[in-house]
Short mmCIF file of C-alpha atoms in Angstrom, two decimals:
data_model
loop_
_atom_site.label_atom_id
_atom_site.label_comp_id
_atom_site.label_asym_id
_atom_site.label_seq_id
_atom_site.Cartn_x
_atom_site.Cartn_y
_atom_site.Cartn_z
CA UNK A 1 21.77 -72.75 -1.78
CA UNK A 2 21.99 -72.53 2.02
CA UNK A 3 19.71 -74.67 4.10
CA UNK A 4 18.18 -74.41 7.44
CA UNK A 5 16.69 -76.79 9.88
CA UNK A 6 13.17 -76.97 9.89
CA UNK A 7 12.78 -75.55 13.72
CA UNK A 8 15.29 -72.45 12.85
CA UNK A 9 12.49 -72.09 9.60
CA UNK A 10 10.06 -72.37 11.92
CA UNK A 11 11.35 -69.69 14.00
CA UNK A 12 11.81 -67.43 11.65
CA UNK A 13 8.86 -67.38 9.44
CA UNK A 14 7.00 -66.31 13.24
CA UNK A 15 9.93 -63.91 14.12
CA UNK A 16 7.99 -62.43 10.48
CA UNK A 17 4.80 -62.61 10.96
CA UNK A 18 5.24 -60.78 14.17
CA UNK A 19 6.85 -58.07 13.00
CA UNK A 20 3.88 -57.75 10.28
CA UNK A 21 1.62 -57.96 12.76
CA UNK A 22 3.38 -55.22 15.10
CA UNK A 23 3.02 -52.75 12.14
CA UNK A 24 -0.21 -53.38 11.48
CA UNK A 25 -1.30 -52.87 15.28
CA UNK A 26 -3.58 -49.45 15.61
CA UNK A 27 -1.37 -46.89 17.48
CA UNK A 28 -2.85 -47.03 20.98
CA UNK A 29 -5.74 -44.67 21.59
CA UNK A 30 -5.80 -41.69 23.74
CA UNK A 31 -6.79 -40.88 27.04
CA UNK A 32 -8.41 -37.77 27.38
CA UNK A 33 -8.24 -36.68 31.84
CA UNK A 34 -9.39 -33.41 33.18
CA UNK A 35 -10.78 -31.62 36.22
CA UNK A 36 -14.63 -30.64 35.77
CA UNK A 37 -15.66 -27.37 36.75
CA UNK A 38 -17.54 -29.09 39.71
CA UNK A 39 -14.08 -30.74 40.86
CA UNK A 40 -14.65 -34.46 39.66
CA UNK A 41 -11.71 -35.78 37.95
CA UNK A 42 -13.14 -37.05 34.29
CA UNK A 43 -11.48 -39.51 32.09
CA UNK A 44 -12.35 -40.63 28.42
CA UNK A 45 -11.10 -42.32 25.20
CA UNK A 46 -12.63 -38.91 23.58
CA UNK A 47 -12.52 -35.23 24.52
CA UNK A 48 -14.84 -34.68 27.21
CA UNK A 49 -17.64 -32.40 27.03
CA UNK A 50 -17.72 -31.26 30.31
CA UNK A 51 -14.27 -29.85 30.28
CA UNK A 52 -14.16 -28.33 26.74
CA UNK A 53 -13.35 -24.94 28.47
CA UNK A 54 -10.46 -26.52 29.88
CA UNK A 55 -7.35 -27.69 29.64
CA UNK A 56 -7.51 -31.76 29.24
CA UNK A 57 -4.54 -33.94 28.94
CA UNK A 58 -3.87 -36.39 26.57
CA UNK A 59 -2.80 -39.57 28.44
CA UNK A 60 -0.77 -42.29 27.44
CA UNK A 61 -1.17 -46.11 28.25
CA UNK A 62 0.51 -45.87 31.13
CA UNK A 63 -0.59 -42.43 32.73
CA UNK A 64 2.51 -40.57 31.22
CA UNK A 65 1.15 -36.91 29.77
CA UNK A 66 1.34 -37.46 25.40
CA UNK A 67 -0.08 -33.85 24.93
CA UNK A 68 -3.01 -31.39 26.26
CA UNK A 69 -6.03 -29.93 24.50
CA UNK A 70 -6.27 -26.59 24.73
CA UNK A 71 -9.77 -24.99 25.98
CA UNK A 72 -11.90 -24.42 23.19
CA UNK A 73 -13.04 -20.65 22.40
CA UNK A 74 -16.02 -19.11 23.15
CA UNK A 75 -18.12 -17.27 20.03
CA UNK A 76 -16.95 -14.03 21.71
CA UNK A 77 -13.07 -15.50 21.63
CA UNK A 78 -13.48 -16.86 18.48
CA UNK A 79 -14.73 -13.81 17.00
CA UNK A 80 -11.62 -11.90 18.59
CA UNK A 81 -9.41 -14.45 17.64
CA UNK A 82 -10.47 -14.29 13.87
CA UNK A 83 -10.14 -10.54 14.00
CA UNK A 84 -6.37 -10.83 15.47
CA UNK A 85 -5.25 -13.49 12.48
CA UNK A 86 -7.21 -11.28 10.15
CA UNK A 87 -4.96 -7.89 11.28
CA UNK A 88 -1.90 -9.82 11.03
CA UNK A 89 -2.49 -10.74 7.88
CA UNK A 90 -3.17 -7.51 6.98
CA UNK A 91 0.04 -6.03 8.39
CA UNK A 92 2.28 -8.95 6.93
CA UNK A 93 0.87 -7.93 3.79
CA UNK A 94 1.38 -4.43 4.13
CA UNK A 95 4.78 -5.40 4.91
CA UNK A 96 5.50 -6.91 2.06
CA UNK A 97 3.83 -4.26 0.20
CA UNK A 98 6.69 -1.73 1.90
CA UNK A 99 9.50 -4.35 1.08
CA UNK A 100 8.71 -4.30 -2.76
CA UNK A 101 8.21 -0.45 -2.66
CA UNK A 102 11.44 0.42 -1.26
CA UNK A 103 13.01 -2.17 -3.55
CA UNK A 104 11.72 -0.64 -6.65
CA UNK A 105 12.12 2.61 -5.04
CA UNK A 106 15.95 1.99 -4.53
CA UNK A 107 16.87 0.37 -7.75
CA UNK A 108 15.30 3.82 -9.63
CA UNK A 109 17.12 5.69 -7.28
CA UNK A 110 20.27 4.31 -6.23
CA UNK A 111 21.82 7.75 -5.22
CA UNK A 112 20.99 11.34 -4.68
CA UNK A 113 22.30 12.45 -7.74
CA UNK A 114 20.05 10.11 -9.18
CA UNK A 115 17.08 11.35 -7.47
CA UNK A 116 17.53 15.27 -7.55
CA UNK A 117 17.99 14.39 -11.85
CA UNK A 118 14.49 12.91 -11.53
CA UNK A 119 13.37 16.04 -9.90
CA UNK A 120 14.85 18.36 -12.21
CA UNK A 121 13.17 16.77 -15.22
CA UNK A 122 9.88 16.33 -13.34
CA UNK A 123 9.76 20.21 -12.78
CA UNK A 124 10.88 21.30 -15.94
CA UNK A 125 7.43 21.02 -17.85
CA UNK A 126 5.77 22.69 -14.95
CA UNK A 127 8.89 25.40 -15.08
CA UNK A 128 8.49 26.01 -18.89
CA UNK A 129 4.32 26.07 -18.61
CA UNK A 130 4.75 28.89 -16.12
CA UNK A 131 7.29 30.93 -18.03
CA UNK A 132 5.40 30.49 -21.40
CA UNK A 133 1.82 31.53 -19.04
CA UNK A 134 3.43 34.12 -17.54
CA UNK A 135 4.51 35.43 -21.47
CA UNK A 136 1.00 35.13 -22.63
CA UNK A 137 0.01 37.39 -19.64
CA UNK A 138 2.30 40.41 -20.32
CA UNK A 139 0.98 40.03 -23.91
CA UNK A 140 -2.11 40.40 -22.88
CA UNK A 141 -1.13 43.35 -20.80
CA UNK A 142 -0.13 45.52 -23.97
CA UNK A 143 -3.23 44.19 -25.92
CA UNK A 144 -5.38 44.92 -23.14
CA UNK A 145 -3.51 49.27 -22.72
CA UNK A 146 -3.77 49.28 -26.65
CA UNK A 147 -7.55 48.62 -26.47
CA UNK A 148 -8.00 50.48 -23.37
CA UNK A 149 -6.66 53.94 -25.34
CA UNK A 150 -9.32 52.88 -28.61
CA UNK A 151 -11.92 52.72 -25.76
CA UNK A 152 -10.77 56.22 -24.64
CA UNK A 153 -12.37 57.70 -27.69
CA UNK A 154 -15.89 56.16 -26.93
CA UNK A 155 -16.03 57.07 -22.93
CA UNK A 156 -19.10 58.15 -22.15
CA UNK A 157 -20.72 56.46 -25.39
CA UNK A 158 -21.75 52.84 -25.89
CA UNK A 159 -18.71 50.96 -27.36
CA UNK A 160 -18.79 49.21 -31.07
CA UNK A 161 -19.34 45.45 -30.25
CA UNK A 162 -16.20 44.20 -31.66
CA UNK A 163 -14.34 46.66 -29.37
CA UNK A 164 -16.27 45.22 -26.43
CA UNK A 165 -15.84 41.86 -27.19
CA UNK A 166 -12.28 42.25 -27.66
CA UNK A 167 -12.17 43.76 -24.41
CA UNK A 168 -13.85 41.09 -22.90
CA UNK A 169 -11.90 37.90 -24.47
CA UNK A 170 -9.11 39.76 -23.22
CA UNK A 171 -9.95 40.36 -19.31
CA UNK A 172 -10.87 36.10 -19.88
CA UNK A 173 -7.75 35.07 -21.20
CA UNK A 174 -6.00 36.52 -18.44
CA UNK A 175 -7.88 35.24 -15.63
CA UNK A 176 -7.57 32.39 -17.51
CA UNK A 177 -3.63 32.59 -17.63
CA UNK A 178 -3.52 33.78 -14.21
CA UNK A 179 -5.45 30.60 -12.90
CA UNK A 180 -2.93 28.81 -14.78
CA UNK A 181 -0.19 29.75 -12.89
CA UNK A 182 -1.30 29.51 -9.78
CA UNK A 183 -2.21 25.68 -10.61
CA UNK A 184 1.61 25.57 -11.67
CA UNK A 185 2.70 26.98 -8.18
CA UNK A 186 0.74 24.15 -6.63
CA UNK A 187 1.78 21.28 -8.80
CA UNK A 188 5.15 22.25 -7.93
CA UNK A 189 4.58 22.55 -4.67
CA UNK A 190 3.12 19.02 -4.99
CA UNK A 191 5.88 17.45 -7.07
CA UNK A 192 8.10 18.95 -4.43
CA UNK A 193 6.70 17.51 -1.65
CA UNK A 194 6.10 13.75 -3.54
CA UNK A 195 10.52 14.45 -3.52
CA UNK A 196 11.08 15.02 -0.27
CA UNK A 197 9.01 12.48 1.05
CA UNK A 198 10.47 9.77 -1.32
CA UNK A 199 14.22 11.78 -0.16
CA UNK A 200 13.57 11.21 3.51
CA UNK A 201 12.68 7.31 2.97
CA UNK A 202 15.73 6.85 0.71
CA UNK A 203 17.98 8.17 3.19
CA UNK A 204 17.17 5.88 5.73
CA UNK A 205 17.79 3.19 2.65
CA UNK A 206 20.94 4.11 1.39
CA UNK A 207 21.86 4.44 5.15
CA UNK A 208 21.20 0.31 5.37
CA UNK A 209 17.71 0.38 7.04
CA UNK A 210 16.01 -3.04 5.44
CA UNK A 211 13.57 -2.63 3.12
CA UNK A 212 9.86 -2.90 4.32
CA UNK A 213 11.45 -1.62 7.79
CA UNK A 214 10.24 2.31 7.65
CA UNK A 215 6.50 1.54 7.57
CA UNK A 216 3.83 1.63 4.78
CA UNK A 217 4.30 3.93 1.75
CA UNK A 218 3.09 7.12 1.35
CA UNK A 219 -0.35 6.97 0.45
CA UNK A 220 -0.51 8.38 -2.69
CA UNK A 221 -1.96 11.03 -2.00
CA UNK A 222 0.90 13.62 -2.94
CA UNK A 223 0.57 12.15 -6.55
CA UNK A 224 -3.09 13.40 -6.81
CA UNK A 225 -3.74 16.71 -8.92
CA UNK A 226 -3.52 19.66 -6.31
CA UNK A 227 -6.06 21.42 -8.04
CA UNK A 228 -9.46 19.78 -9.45
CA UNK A 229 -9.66 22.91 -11.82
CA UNK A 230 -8.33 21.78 -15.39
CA UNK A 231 -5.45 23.87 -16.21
CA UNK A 232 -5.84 26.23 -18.88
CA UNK A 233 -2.94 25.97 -21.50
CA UNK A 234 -1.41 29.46 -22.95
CA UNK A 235 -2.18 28.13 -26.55
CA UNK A 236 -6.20 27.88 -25.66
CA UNK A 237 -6.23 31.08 -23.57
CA UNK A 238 -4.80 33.01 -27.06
CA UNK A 239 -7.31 31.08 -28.85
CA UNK A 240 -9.67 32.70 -26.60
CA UNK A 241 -8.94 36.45 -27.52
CA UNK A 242 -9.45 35.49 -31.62
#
């Protein structure tokens, strides 16, 4: 075992307990300086109250700047202040919003081909609903000449009731069919238009603009129903004239 002297011991058992003593020392407090709005130059171990709307330096020990305090707000800067972090947050959200959009919106559609496939098979229900509508209508069209020549033989007389009533579930089913298609023009129309827009966006994608880069989404509002009229199917129309 090594030994020391009893001075070098000495020496270092205080070389110790300074160094403990050193750590445990408070770090040295602050010195708050500023210029009053009067022009006296104010100094305190605190933040002074006179100069809270301006700027006050943080002084070290020895007059060297350690930092400043800002000015505090006003209610009316506050207020404004609050609004600012609030819209920022809002458009960093939105933001992010756009970045997963375009994400999900170019792993669905990773080309055009892709996209114009998705199109085809969105219109094709609306395509066949017309087609089968516009059907039902020319049948309607002979039922409606073959009960128009029965009718001939009552003109001028009061017509049996089942003729009339067939005669009027007739002229209903084909408004009814006829409102039909014209909600099919505008869903395609709409369906269209949702296309394009999502086209447009994906060009700029597949061209290498970053995703969450072109803005906020659309809204929406292409996806709503063009029409607030139910469409009438064919089959309930026909069930109509029975």
């Amino acid at each position: 075992m090594r030994r020391f002297s009893a001075p070098l011991l000495l020496g270092l058992l205080g070389i110790q307990q300074a160094g403990v003593a050193l750590a445990q020392t408070p770090a040295a407090p602050k010195i708050f300086s500023c210029t009053a709005p009067d022009g006296r130059r104010l100094t305190s171990d605190r933040p002074i109250p006179e100069c809270l709307t301006r700027e006050q330096r943080m002084l070290r020990k020895d007059g060297s700047t350690q930092g400043v305090l800002p000015p505090a707000m006003s209610p009316e800067e506050r207020a404004a202040a609050e609004v600012r972090a609030r819209e920022q947050a809002a458009a960093e959200a939105a933001r992010r919003d756009a970045a997963r959009h375009d994400r999900n919106l170019l792993s669905r559609f990773p080309t055009k081909a892709r996209h114009d496939a998705a199109r085809r098979s969105a219109l094709d229900d609306i395509v066949g609903a017309t087609e089968a509508s516009e059907q039902r209508l020319r049948d309607l069209a002979k039922e409606r000449k073959t009960l128009d020549d029965e009718a001939e033989f009552y003109k001028g007389k009061l017509l049996p009731p089942k003729l009339k009533q067939a005669l009027d579930a007739n002229q209903a089913a084909a408004e009814a069919q006829k409102l039909f298609i014209s909600q099919q023009a505008d869903e395609r129309a709409r369906v269209n238009g949702r296309f394009e827009v999502e086209l447009a966006r994906l060009k700029k994608l597949w061209a290498g603009a970053p995703p969450g880069s072109l803005g906020p989404p659309p809204s929406g509002k292409e996806e709503a129903p063009a029409s607030a009229v139910a469409p009438v199917s064919p089959r309930a129309s026909s069930a109509a004239t029975r």
